[in-house]
Amino acid sequence: MKKILLAMTLLCAILLGQSAHAQSRLDNIFKNGNLRVCMTGDYKPFTYLKTDGSFEGMDVDLAQALATAMGVQLQLVKTTWSALMSDFQAKCDIAMGGVSVSLERLKQASFAAPHMVDGKAAIARCSDVERFQSLTMIDQPTTRAIVNPGGTNERFARANFKLANLTVYPDNVTIFQQIIDGKADIMVTDASETLWQSKQHPQLCSIHPDHPLQFSEKAIMLPRGDVIFKEYIDTWMHTFKSTGDYDKLFNKWLH
């Protein structure tokens, strides 16, 4: 009986391995010659859709480096944060553009090994920095918080802002101008974005980006259960980092 169970276990392992290989998205990418990457185009410095229809940003360069290494063409697919998962499943091979690893996303997708440690930090007018030194100080009835819809920023805000007045603003590109113009006081987003925006707008200051309000990591989002594809992406990223190419991209966009 034990021998039969052992034989069945081995057979199942073999069949699962064959099934995983047959279903790997990696084979389809090589066959079709295209790497389809979903990204929102509204999250500087990772992804930004310019008026001429082209994308730029750190993750755009990263996606191009991956496609080049694979020997295929890069195809960028515009999506939104609220439609990211559905568009990813229907139209794309991977999703990039500052995508954070979350348990909610892991219900429907997988992730490559994280390539950046990040976390939620606040950004406000520099004159208001002392008002917002902690989450408790931020979550006050006099605070006008603002957030973009559909992603981890909105989930963080709704989970943590019980007293503050929260406005959901649909345009993640111009949302920081709302703070500059005095129409909102503060936004909590990824620390990397607060650093970027404070460089672009001297009126704004990132608040404790080195000690974020919440830990998070960024990674390439992958189809759920595709072990072969994940191994390929992880190996490529490890090599890309080991050669120093990743640091060059990071320093280009974030330093």
PDB file of N, CA and C in Angstrom, residues 70-132:
ATOM      1  N   MET A  70      14.760  39.086 -22.929  1.00  0.00           N
ATOM      2  CA  MET A  70      13.968  37.967 -23.426  1.00  0.00           C
ATOM      3  C   MET A  70      14.019  37.860 -24.949  1.00  0.00           C
ATOM      4  N   GLY A  71      14.458  38.932 -25.604  1.00  0.00           N
ATOM      5  CA  GLY A  71      14.498  38.928 -27.060  1.00  0.00           C
ATOM      6  C   GLY A  71      13.142  39.109 -27.696  1.00  0.00           C
ATOM      7  N   VAL A  72      12.240  39.855 -27.006  1.00  0.00           N
ATOM      8  CA  VAL A  72      10.893  40.077 -27.525  1.00  0.00           C
ATOM      9  C   VAL A  72      10.588  41.572 -27.529  1.00  0.00           C
ATOM     10  N   GLN A  73       9.472  41.937 -28.141  1.00  0.00           N
ATOM     11  CA  GLN A  73       9.042  43.324 -28.191  1.00  0.00           C
ATOM     12  C   GLN A  73       8.244  43.685 -26.927  1.00  0.00           C
ATOM     13  N   LEU A  74       8.437  44.900 -26.457  1.00  0.00           N
ATOM     14  CA  LEU A  74       7.691  45.386 -25.299  1.00  0.00           C
ATOM     15  C   LEU A  74       6.399  46.045 -25.754  1.00  0.00           C
ATOM     16  N   GLN A  75       5.284  45.633 -25.160  1.00  0.00           N
ATOM     17  CA  GLN A  75       3.992  46.237 -25.442  1.00  0.00           C
ATOM     18  C   GLN A  75       3.404  46.737 -24.121  1.00  0.00           C
ATOM     19  N   LEU A  76       3.305  48.050 -23.959  1.00  0.00           N
ATOM     20  CA  LEU A  76       2.775  48.640 -22.733  1.00  0.00           C
ATOM     21  C   LEU A  76       1.274  48.861 -22.886  1.00  0.00           C
ATOM     22  N   VAL A  77       0.526  48.415 -21.890  1.00  0.00           N
ATOM     23  CA  VAL A  77      -0.934  48.480 -21.923  1.00  0.00           C
ATOM     24  C   VAL A  77      -1.402  49.425 -20.829  1.00  0.00           C
ATOM     25  N   LYS A  78      -2.093  50.495 -21.208  1.00  0.00           N
ATOM     26  CA  LYS A  78      -2.587  51.483 -20.250  1.00  0.00           C
ATOM     27  C   LYS A  78      -3.743  50.907 -19.442  1.00  0.00           C
ATOM     28  N   THR A  79      -3.671  51.085 -18.127  1.00  0.00           N
ATOM     29  CA  THR A  79      -4.764  50.677 -17.256  1.00  0.00           C
ATOM     30  C   THR A  79      -4.940  51.722 -16.166  1.00  0.00           C
ATOM     31  N   THR A  80      -5.796  51.451 -15.203  1.00  0.00           N
ATOM     32  CA  THR A  80      -5.981  52.324 -14.040  1.00  0.00           C
ATOM     33  C   THR A  80      -5.807  51.470 -12.799  1.00  0.00           C
ATOM     34  N   TRP A  81      -5.627  52.111 -11.650  1.00  0.00           N
ATOM     35  CA  TRP A  81      -5.451  51.342 -10.421  1.00  0.00           C
ATOM     36  C   TRP A  81      -6.693  50.516 -10.095  1.00  0.00           C
ATOM     37  N   SER A  82      -7.859  51.083 -10.322  1.00  0.00           N
ATOM     38  CA  SER A  82      -9.082  50.349 -10.000  1.00  0.00           C
ATOM     39  C   SER A  82      -9.319  49.185 -10.951  1.00  0.00           C
ATOM     40  N   ALA A  83      -8.801  49.272 -12.175  1.00  0.00           N
ATOM     41  CA  ALA A  83      -8.986  48.203 -13.170  1.00  0.00           C
ATOM     42  C   ALA A  83      -7.727  47.378 -13.361  1.00  0.00           C
ATOM     43  N   LEU A  84      -6.729  47.592 -12.524  1.00  0.00           N
ATOM     44  CA  LEU A  84      -5.431  46.932 -12.724  1.00  0.00           C
ATOM     45  C   LEU A  84      -5.552  45.415 -12.779  1.00  0.00           C
ATOM     46  N   MET A  85      -6.232  44.826 -11.808  1.00  0.00           N
ATOM     47  CA  MET A  85      -6.299  43.375 -11.738  1.00  0.00           C
ATOM     48  C   MET A  85      -7.074  42.786 -12.915  1.00  0.00           C
ATOM     49  N   SER A  86      -8.206  43.366 -13.232  1.00  0.00           N
ATOM     50  CA  SER A  86      -9.015  42.821 -14.327  1.00  0.00           C
ATOM     51  C   SER A  86      -8.303  42.986 -15.673  1.00  0.00           C
ATOM     52  N   ASP A  87      -7.669  44.119 -15.897  1.00  0.00           N
ATOM     53  CA  ASP A  87      -6.929  44.319 -17.143  1.00  0.00           C
ATOM     54  C   ASP A  87      -5.714  43.390 -17.217  1.00  0.00           C
ATOM     55  N   PHE A  88      -5.033  43.222 -16.082  1.00  0.00           N
ATOM     56  CA  PHE A  88      -3.884  42.324 -16.028  1.00  0.00           C
ATOM     57  C   PHE A  88      -4.284  40.905 -16.427  1.00  0.00           C
ATOM     58  N   GLN A  89      -5.374  40.429 -15.870  1.00  0.00           N
ATOM     59  CA  GLN A  89      -5.809  39.063 -16.152  1.00  0.00           C
ATOM     60  C   GLN A  89      -6.295  38.899 -17.586  1.00  0.00           C
ATOM     61  N   ALA A  90      -6.847  39.956 -18.171  1.00  0.00           N
ATOM     62  CA  ALA A  90      -7.438  39.845 -19.501  1.00  0.00           C
ATOM     63  C   ALA A  90      -6.488  40.214 -20.639  1.00  0.00           C
ATOM     64  N   LYS A  91      -5.529  41.120 -20.362  1.00  0.00           N
ATOM     65  CA  LYS A  91      -4.777  41.711 -21.466  1.00  0.00           C
ATOM     66  C   LYS A  91      -3.260  41.600 -21.365  1.00  0.00           C
ATOM     67  N   CYS A  92      -2.720  41.243 -20.191  1.00  0.00           N
ATOM     68  CA  CYS A  92      -1.285  41.411 -19.980  1.00  0.00           C
ATOM     69  C   CYS A  92      -0.609  40.145 -19.467  1.00  0.00           C
ATOM     70  N   ASP A  93       0.704  40.118 -19.645  1.00  0.00           N
ATOM     71  CA  ASP A  93       1.520  39.028 -19.117  1.00  0.00           C
ATOM     72  C   ASP A  93       2.010  39.347 -17.711  1.00  0.00           C
ATOM     73  N   ILE A  94       2.355  40.607 -17.489  1.00  0.00           N
ATOM     74  CA  ILE A  94       2.801  41.070 -16.172  1.00  0.00           C
ATOM     75  C   ILE A  94       2.237  42.473 -15.948  1.00  0.00           C
ATOM     76  N   ALA A  95       2.342  42.947 -14.710  1.00  0.00           N
ATOM     77  CA  ALA A  95       1.966  44.325 -14.397  1.00  0.00           C
ATOM     78  C   ALA A  95       3.117  44.976 -13.645  1.00  0.00           C
ATOM     79  N   MET A  96       3.412  46.224 -14.011  1.00  0.00           N
ATOM     80  CA  MET A  96       4.492  46.975 -13.393  1.00  0.00           C
ATOM     81  C   MET A  96       4.055  48.430 -13.235  1.00  0.00           C
ATOM     82  N   GLY A  97       4.980  49.233 -12.690  1.00  0.00           N
ATOM     83  CA  GLY A  97       4.673  50.651 -12.535  1.00  0.00           C
ATOM     84  C   GLY A  97       4.461  51.033 -11.087  1.00  0.00           C
ATOM     85  N   GLY A  98       5.377  50.572 -10.207  1.00  0.00           N
ATOM     86  CA  GLY A  98       5.232  50.884  -8.793  1.00  0.00           C
ATOM     87  C   GLY A  98       4.173  50.052  -8.101  1.00  0.00           C
ATOM     88  N   VAL A  99       3.929  48.850  -8.594  1.00  0.00           N
ATOM     89  CA  VAL A  99       2.901  47.980  -7.998  1.00  0.00           C
ATOM     90  C   VAL A  99       3.422  47.416  -6.675  1.00  0.00           C
ATOM     91  N   SER A 100       2.634  47.590  -5.622  1.00  0.00           N
ATOM     92  CA  SER A 100       3.007  47.093  -4.292  1.00  0.00           C
ATOM     93  C   SER A 100       2.473  45.682  -4.074  1.00  0.00           C
ATOM     94  N   VAL A 101       3.258  44.879  -3.403  1.00  0.00           N
ATOM     95  CA  VAL A 101       2.805  43.542  -3.010  1.00  0.00           C
ATOM     96  C   VAL A 101       1.768  43.688  -1.901  1.00  0.00           C
ATOM     97  N   SER A 102       0.640  43.026  -2.049  1.00  0.00           N
ATOM     98  CA  SER A 102      -0.398  43.071  -1.012  1.00  0.00           C
ATOM     99  C   SER A 102      -1.103  41.725  -0.930  1.00  0.00           C
ATOM    100  N   LEU A 103      -1.605  41.424   0.253  1.00  0.00           N
ATOM    101  CA  LEU A 103      -2.349  40.184   0.433  1.00  0.00           C
ATOM    102  C   LEU A 103      -3.615  40.169  -0.416  1.00  0.00           C
ATOM    103  N   GLU A 104      -4.214  41.331  -0.611  1.00  0.00           N
ATOM    104  CA  GLU A 104      -5.420  41.415  -1.428  1.00  0.00           C
ATOM    105  C   GLU A 104      -5.113  41.032  -2.869  1.00  0.00           C
ATOM    106  N   ARG A 105      -4.023  41.536  -3.416  1.00  0.00           N
ATOM    107  CA  ARG A 105      -3.648  41.202  -4.793  1.00  0.00           C
ATOM    108  C   ARG A 105      -3.233  39.746  -4.916  1.00  0.00           C
ATOM    109  N   LEU A 106      -2.658  39.206  -3.860  1.00  0.00           N
ATOM    110  CA  LEU A 106      -2.227  37.809  -3.899  1.00  0.00           C
ATOM    111  C   LEU A 106      -3.400  36.832  -3.945  1.00  0.00           C
ATOM    112  N   LYS A 107      -4.598  37.307  -3.713  1.00  0.00           N
ATOM    113  CA  LYS A 107      -5.773  36.448  -3.860  1.00  0.00           C
ATOM    114  C   LYS A 107      -6.022  36.085  -5.321  1.00  0.00           C
ATOM    115  N   GLN A 108      -5.515  36.937  -6.235  1.00  0.00           N
ATOM    116  CA  GLN A 108      -5.794  36.725  -7.650  1.00  0.00           C
ATOM    117  C   GLN A 108      -4.552  36.673  -8.528  1.00  0.00           C
ATOM    118  N   ALA A 109      -3.398  37.021  -7.977  1.00  0.00           N
ATOM    119  CA  ALA A 109      -2.179  37.063  -8.780  1.00  0.00           C
ATOM    120  C   ALA A 109      -1.005  36.612  -7.934  1.00  0.00           C
ATOM    121  N   SER A 110       0.153  36.581  -8.555  1.00  0.00           N
ATOM    122  CA  SER A 110       1.389  36.254  -7.852  1.00  0.00           C
ATOM    123  C   SER A 110       2.373  37.398  -8.065  1.00  0.00           C
ATOM    124  N   PHE A 111       3.518  37.319  -7.414  1.00  0.00           N
ATOM    125  CA  PHE A 111       4.536  38.355  -7.564  1.00  0.00           C
ATOM    126  C   PHE A 111       5.912  37.720  -7.700  1.00  0.00           C
ATOM    127  N   ALA A 112       6.769  38.386  -8.466  1.00  0.00           N
ATOM    128  CA  ALA A 112       8.179  38.029  -8.462  1.00  0.00           C
ATOM    129  C   ALA A 112       8.784  38.457  -7.136  1.00  0.00           C
ATOM    130  N   ALA A 113      10.021  38.065  -6.884  1.00  0.00           N
ATOM    131  CA  ALA A 113      10.692  38.497  -5.657  1.00  0.00           C
ATOM    132  C   ALA A 113      10.739  40.024  -5.631  1.00  0.00           C
ATOM    133  N   PRO A 114      10.394  40.644  -4.513  1.00  0.00           N
ATOM    134  CA  PRO A 114      10.388  42.115  -4.439  1.00  0.00           C
ATOM    135  C   PRO A 114      11.745  42.706  -4.814  1.00  0.00           C
ATOM    136  N   HIS A 115      11.720  43.796  -5.580  1.00  0.00           N
ATOM    137  CA  HIS A 115      12.967  44.439  -5.987  1.00  0.00           C
ATOM    138  C   HIS A 115      13.175  45.780  -5.293  1.00  0.00           C
ATOM    139  N   MET A 116      12.173  46.237  -4.515  1.00  0.00           N
ATOM    140  CA  MET A 116      12.326  47.505  -3.805  1.00  0.00           C
ATOM    141  C   MET A 116      11.522  47.490  -2.514  1.00  0.00           C
ATOM    142  N   VAL A 117      12.150  47.890  -1.426  1.00  0.00           N
ATOM    143  CA  VAL A 117      11.439  48.063  -0.162  1.00  0.00           C
ATOM    144  C   VAL A 117      10.892  49.485  -0.121  1.00  0.00           C
ATOM    145  N   ASP A 118       9.639  49.606   0.202  1.00  0.00           N
ATOM    146  CA  ASP A 118       8.991  50.909   0.242  1.00  0.00           C
ATOM    147  C   ASP A 118       8.048  50.940   1.443  1.00  0.00           C
ATOM    148  N   GLY A 119       7.220  51.939   1.524  1.00  0.00           N
ATOM    149  CA  GLY A 119       6.260  52.029   2.609  1.00  0.00           C
ATOM    150  C   GLY A 119       5.471  53.304   2.467  1.00  0.00           C
ATOM    151  N   LYS A 120       4.392  53.413   3.192  1.00  0.00           N
ATOM    152  CA  LYS A 120       3.554  54.603   3.108  1.00  0.00           C
ATOM    153  C   LYS A 120       4.144  55.744   3.941  1.00  0.00           C
ATOM    154  N   ALA A 121       4.215  56.928   3.324  1.00  0.00           N
ATOM    155  CA  ALA A 121       4.681  58.123   4.014  1.00  0.00           C
ATOM    156  C   ALA A 121       3.777  59.289   3.622  1.00  0.00           C
ATOM    157  N   ALA A 122       3.788  60.308   4.429  1.00  0.00           N
ATOM    158  CA  ALA A 122       2.952  61.472   4.178  1.00  0.00           C
ATOM    159  C   ALA A 122       3.733  62.539   3.433  1.00  0.00           C
ATOM    160  N   ILE A 123       3.008  63.335   2.655  1.00  0.00           N
ATOM    161  CA  ILE A 123       3.581  64.498   1.999  1.00  0.00           C
ATOM    162  C   ILE A 123       2.617  65.663   2.206  1.00  0.00           C
ATOM    163  N   ALA A 124       3.181  66.817   2.540  1.00  0.00           N
ATOM    164  CA  ALA A 124       2.369  67.993   2.840  1.00  0.00           C
ATOM    165  C   ALA A 124       3.143  69.241   2.452  1.00  0.00           C
ATOM    166  N   ARG A 125       2.485  70.399   2.547  1.00  0.00           N
ATOM    167  CA  ARG A 125       3.219  71.643   2.369  1.00  0.00           C
ATOM    168  C   ARG A 125       4.296  71.726   3.447  1.00  0.00           C
ATOM    169  N   CYS A 126       5.447  72.207   3.071  1.00  0.00           N
ATOM    170  CA  CYS A 126       6.576  72.244   4.013  1.00  0.00           C
ATOM    171  C   CYS A 126       6.232  73.038   5.271  1.00  0.00           C
ATOM    172  N   SER A 127       5.377  74.020   5.135  1.00  0.00           N
ATOM    173  CA  SER A 127       4.987  74.831   6.295  1.00  0.00           C
ATOM    174  C   SER A 127       4.124  74.060   7.286  1.00  0.00           C
ATOM    175  N   ASP A 128       3.589  72.902   6.856  1.00  0.00           N
ATOM    176  CA  ASP A 128       2.686  72.113   7.713  1.00  0.00           C
ATOM    177  C   ASP A 128       3.320  70.839   8.254  1.00  0.00           C
ATOM    178  N   VAL A 129       4.603  70.632   7.985  1.00  0.00           N
ATOM    179  CA  VAL A 129       5.247  69.373   8.356  1.00  0.00           C
ATOM    180  C   VAL A 129       5.118  69.074   9.845  1.00  0.00           C
ATOM    181  N   GLU A 130       5.269  70.078  10.691  1.00  0.00           N
ATOM    182  CA  GLU A 130       5.207  69.854  12.139  1.00  0.00           C
ATOM    183  C   GLU A 130       3.819  69.401  12.594  1.00  0.00           C
ATOM    184  N   ARG A 131       2.804  69.687  11.816  1.00  0.00           N
ATOM    185  CA  ARG A 131       1.438  69.269  12.167  1.00  0.00           C
ATOM    186  C   ARG A 131       1.225  67.773  11.998  1.00  0.00           C
ATOM    187  N   PHE A 132       2.051  67.147  11.148  1.00  0.00           N
ATOM    188  CA  PHE A 132       1.765  65.782  10.711  1.00  0.00           C
ATOM    189  C   PHE A 132       2.944  64.845  10.972  1.00  0.00           C
TER     190      PHE A 132
END
